[in-house]
Tab-separated table of C-alpha atoms in Angstrom:
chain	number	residue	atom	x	y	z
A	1	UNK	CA	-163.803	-57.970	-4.916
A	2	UNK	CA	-160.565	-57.828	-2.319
A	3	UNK	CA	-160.363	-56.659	0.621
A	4	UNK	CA	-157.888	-55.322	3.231
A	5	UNK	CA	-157.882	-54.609	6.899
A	6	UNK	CA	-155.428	-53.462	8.731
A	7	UNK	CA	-155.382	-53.721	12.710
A	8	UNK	CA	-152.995	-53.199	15.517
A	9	UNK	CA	-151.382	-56.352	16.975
A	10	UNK	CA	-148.616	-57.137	19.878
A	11	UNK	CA	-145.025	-57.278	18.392
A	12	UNK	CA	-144.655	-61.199	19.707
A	13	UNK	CA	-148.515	-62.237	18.520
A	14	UNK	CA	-147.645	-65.359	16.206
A	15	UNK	CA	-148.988	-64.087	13.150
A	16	UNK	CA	-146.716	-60.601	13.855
A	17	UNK	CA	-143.647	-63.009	14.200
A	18	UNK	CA	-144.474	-64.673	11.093
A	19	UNK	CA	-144.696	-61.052	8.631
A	20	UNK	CA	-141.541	-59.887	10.980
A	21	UNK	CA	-139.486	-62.960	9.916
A	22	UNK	CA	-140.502	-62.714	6.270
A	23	UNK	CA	-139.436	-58.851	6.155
A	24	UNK	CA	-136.646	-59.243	7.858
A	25	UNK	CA	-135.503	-62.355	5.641
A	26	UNK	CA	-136.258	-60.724	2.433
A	27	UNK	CA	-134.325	-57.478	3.933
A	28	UNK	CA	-131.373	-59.764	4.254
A	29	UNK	CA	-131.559	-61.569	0.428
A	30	UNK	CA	-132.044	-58.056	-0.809
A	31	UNK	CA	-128.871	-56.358	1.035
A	32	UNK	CA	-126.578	-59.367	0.329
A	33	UNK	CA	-128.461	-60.177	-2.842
A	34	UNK	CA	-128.272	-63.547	-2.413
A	35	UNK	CA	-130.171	-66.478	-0.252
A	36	UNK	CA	-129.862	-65.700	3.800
A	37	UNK	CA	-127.945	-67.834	5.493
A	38	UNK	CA	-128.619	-70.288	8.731
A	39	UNK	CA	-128.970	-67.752	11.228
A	40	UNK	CA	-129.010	-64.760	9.280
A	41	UNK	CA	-132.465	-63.501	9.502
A	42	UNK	CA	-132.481	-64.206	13.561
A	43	UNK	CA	-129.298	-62.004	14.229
A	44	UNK	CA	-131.203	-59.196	11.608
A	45	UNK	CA	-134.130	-59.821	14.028
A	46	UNK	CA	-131.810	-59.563	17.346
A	47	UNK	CA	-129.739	-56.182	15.889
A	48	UNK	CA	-133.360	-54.568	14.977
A	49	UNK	CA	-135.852	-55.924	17.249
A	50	UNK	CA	-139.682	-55.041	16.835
A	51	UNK	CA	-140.480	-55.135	20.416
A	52	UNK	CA	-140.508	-51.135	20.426
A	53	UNK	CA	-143.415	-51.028	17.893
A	54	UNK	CA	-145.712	-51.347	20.873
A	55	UNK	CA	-146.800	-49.032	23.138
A	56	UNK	CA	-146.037	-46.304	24.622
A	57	UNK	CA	-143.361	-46.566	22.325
A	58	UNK	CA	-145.211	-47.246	18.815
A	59	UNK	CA	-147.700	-49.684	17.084
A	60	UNK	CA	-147.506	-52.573	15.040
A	61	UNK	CA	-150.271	-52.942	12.278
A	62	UNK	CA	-151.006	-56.740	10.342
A	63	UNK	CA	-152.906	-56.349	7.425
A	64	UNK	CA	-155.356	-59.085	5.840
A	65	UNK	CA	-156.107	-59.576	2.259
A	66	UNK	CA	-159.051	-61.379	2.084
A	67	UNK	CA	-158.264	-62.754	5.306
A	68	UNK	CA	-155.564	-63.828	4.674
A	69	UNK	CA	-151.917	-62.723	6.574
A	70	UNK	CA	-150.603	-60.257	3.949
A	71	UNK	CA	-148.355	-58.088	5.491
A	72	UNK	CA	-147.192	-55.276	8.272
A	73	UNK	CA	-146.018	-51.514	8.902
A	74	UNK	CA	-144.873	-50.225	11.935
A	75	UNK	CA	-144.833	-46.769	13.323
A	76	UNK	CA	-142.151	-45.335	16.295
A	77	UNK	CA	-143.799	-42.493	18.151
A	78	UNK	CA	-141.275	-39.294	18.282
A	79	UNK	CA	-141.403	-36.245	19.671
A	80	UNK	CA	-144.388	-34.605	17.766
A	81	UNK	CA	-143.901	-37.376	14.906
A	82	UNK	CA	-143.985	-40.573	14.217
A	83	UNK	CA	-141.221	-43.015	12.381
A	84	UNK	CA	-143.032	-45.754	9.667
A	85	UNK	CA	-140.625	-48.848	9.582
A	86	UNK	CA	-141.192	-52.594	8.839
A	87	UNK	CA	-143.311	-51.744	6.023
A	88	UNK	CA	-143.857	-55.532	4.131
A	89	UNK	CA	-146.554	-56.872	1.996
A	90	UNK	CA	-145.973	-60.393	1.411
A	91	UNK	CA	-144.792	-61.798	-2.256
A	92	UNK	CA	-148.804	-63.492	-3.098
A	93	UNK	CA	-150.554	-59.812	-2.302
A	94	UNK	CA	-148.154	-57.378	-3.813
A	95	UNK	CA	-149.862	-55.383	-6.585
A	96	UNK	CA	-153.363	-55.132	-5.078
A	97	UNK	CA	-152.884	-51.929	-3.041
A	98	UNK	CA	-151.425	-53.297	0.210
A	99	UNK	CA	-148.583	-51.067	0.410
A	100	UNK	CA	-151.503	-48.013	0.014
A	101	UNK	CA	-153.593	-49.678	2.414
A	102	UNK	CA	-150.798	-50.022	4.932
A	103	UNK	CA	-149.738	-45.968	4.288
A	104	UNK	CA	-152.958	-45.055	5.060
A	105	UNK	CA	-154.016	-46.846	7.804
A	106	UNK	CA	-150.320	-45.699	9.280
A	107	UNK	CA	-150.921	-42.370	8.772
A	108	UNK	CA	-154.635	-42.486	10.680
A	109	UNK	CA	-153.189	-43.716	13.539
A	110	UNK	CA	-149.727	-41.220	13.588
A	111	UNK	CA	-152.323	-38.139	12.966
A	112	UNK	CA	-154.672	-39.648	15.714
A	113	UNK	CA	-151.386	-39.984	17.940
A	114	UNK	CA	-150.522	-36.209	17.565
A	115	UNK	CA	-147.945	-36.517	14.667
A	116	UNK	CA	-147.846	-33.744	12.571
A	117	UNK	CA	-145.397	-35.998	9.946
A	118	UNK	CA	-144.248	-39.604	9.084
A	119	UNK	CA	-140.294	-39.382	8.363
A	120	UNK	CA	-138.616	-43.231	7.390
A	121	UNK	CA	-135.513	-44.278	5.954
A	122	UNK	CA	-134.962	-46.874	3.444
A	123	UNK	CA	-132.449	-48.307	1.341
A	124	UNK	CA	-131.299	-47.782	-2.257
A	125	UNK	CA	-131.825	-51.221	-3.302
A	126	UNK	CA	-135.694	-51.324	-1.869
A	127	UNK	CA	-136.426	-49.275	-5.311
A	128	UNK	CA	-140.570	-50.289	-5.025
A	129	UNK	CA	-140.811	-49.125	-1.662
A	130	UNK	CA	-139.119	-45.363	-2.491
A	131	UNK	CA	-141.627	-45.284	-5.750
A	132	UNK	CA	-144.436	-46.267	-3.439
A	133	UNK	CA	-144.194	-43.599	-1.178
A	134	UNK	CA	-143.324	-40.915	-3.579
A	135	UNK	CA	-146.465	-41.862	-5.388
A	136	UNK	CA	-148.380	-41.095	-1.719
A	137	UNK	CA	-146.917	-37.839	-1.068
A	138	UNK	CA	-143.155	-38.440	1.152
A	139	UNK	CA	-140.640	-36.406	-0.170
A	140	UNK	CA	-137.045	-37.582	0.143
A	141	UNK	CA	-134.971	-34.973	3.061
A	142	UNK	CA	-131.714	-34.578	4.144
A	143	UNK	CA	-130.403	-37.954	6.555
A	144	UNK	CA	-132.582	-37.230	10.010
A	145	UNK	CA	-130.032	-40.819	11.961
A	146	UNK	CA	-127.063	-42.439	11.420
A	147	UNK	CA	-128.644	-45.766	10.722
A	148	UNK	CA	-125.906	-47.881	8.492
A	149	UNK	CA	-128.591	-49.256	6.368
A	150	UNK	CA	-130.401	-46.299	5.401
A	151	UNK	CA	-129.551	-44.580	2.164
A	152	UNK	CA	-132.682	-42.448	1.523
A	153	UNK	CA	-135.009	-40.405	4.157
A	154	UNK	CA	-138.320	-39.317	3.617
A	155	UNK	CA	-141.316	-36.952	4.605
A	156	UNK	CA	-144.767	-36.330	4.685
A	157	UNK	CA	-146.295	-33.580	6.875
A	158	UNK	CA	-149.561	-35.290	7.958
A	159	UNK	CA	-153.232	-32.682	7.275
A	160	UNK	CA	-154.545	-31.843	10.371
A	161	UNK	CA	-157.601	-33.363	11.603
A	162	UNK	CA	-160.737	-31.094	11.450
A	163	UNK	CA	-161.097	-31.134	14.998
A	164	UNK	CA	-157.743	-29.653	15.235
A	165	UNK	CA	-158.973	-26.809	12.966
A	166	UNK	CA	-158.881	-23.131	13.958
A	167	UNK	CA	-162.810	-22.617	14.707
A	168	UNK	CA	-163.769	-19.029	13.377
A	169	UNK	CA	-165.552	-17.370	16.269
């Protein structure tokens, strides 16, 4: 049997900088559909740095398949919300529920945080990742930023947690 766990790390931990670099280079090869080139993936990395996705400003989760480095998500605390980006499960795990793994465990910590919803943006050409979280419940919205790579927005209002339940008196 397989297992995941999913943990918060710093931004610049080694293994963080590893995942980063492989999500950022695959971003790259996917919007140019084509190899990156020398210095591609570093600029991506310099234009959208992770360094926010600590706090107070967010969180950075690895996860571990087996041990093993397997990918990341990364959450942007908003007003009253939270913002999943960096969402990567490496090539070797895909297919064994890391992506599902990675939307839960996101969405424990934004509801534990206070958010009442996850919103993201993503691209038209990252066609797994819209079908993975339409399968867990975002629904695509109208643009909520102006960022030049995003294409498609999504949604999910987060339950409440039972301690934030009306108590009947």
């Amino acid at each position: 049997m397989t297992t995941w766990s999913i943990h918060p790390t710093a931004p610049d931990a080694a293994d963080a900088g590893v995942v980063l670099h492989e999500y950022m280079a695959e971003m790259v090869r996917r919007w140019h559909g084509r190899p990156e080139r020398p210095g591609e993936v570093s600029a991506a990395l310099a234009e959208s740095p992770s360094d926010d996705l600590a706090a107070p400003t967010g969180l950075l989760l690895l996860a571990r398949h087996d041990g093993r480095l397997a990918g990341c998500a990364g959450l942007r605390w908003r007003p009253g919300w939270a913002e999943l980006t960096r969402v990567y499960v490496r090539p070797a795990h895909r297919g064994a529920g890391g992506g599902a793994a990675l939307l839960a465990a996101v969405e424990t910590y934004a509801r534990g945080a206070g958010a009442d919803r996850i919103r993201l943006d993503t691209r038209t050409d990252l066609v797994e990742a819209r079908a993975l979280y339409a399968r867990h419940g975002y629904r695509e919205i109208p643009a909520f930023n102006a960022d030049r790579y995003a294409q498609h927005w999504f949604e999910k209002t987060l339950p409440a947690r039972v301690d934030d339940a009306a108590v009947p008196r």
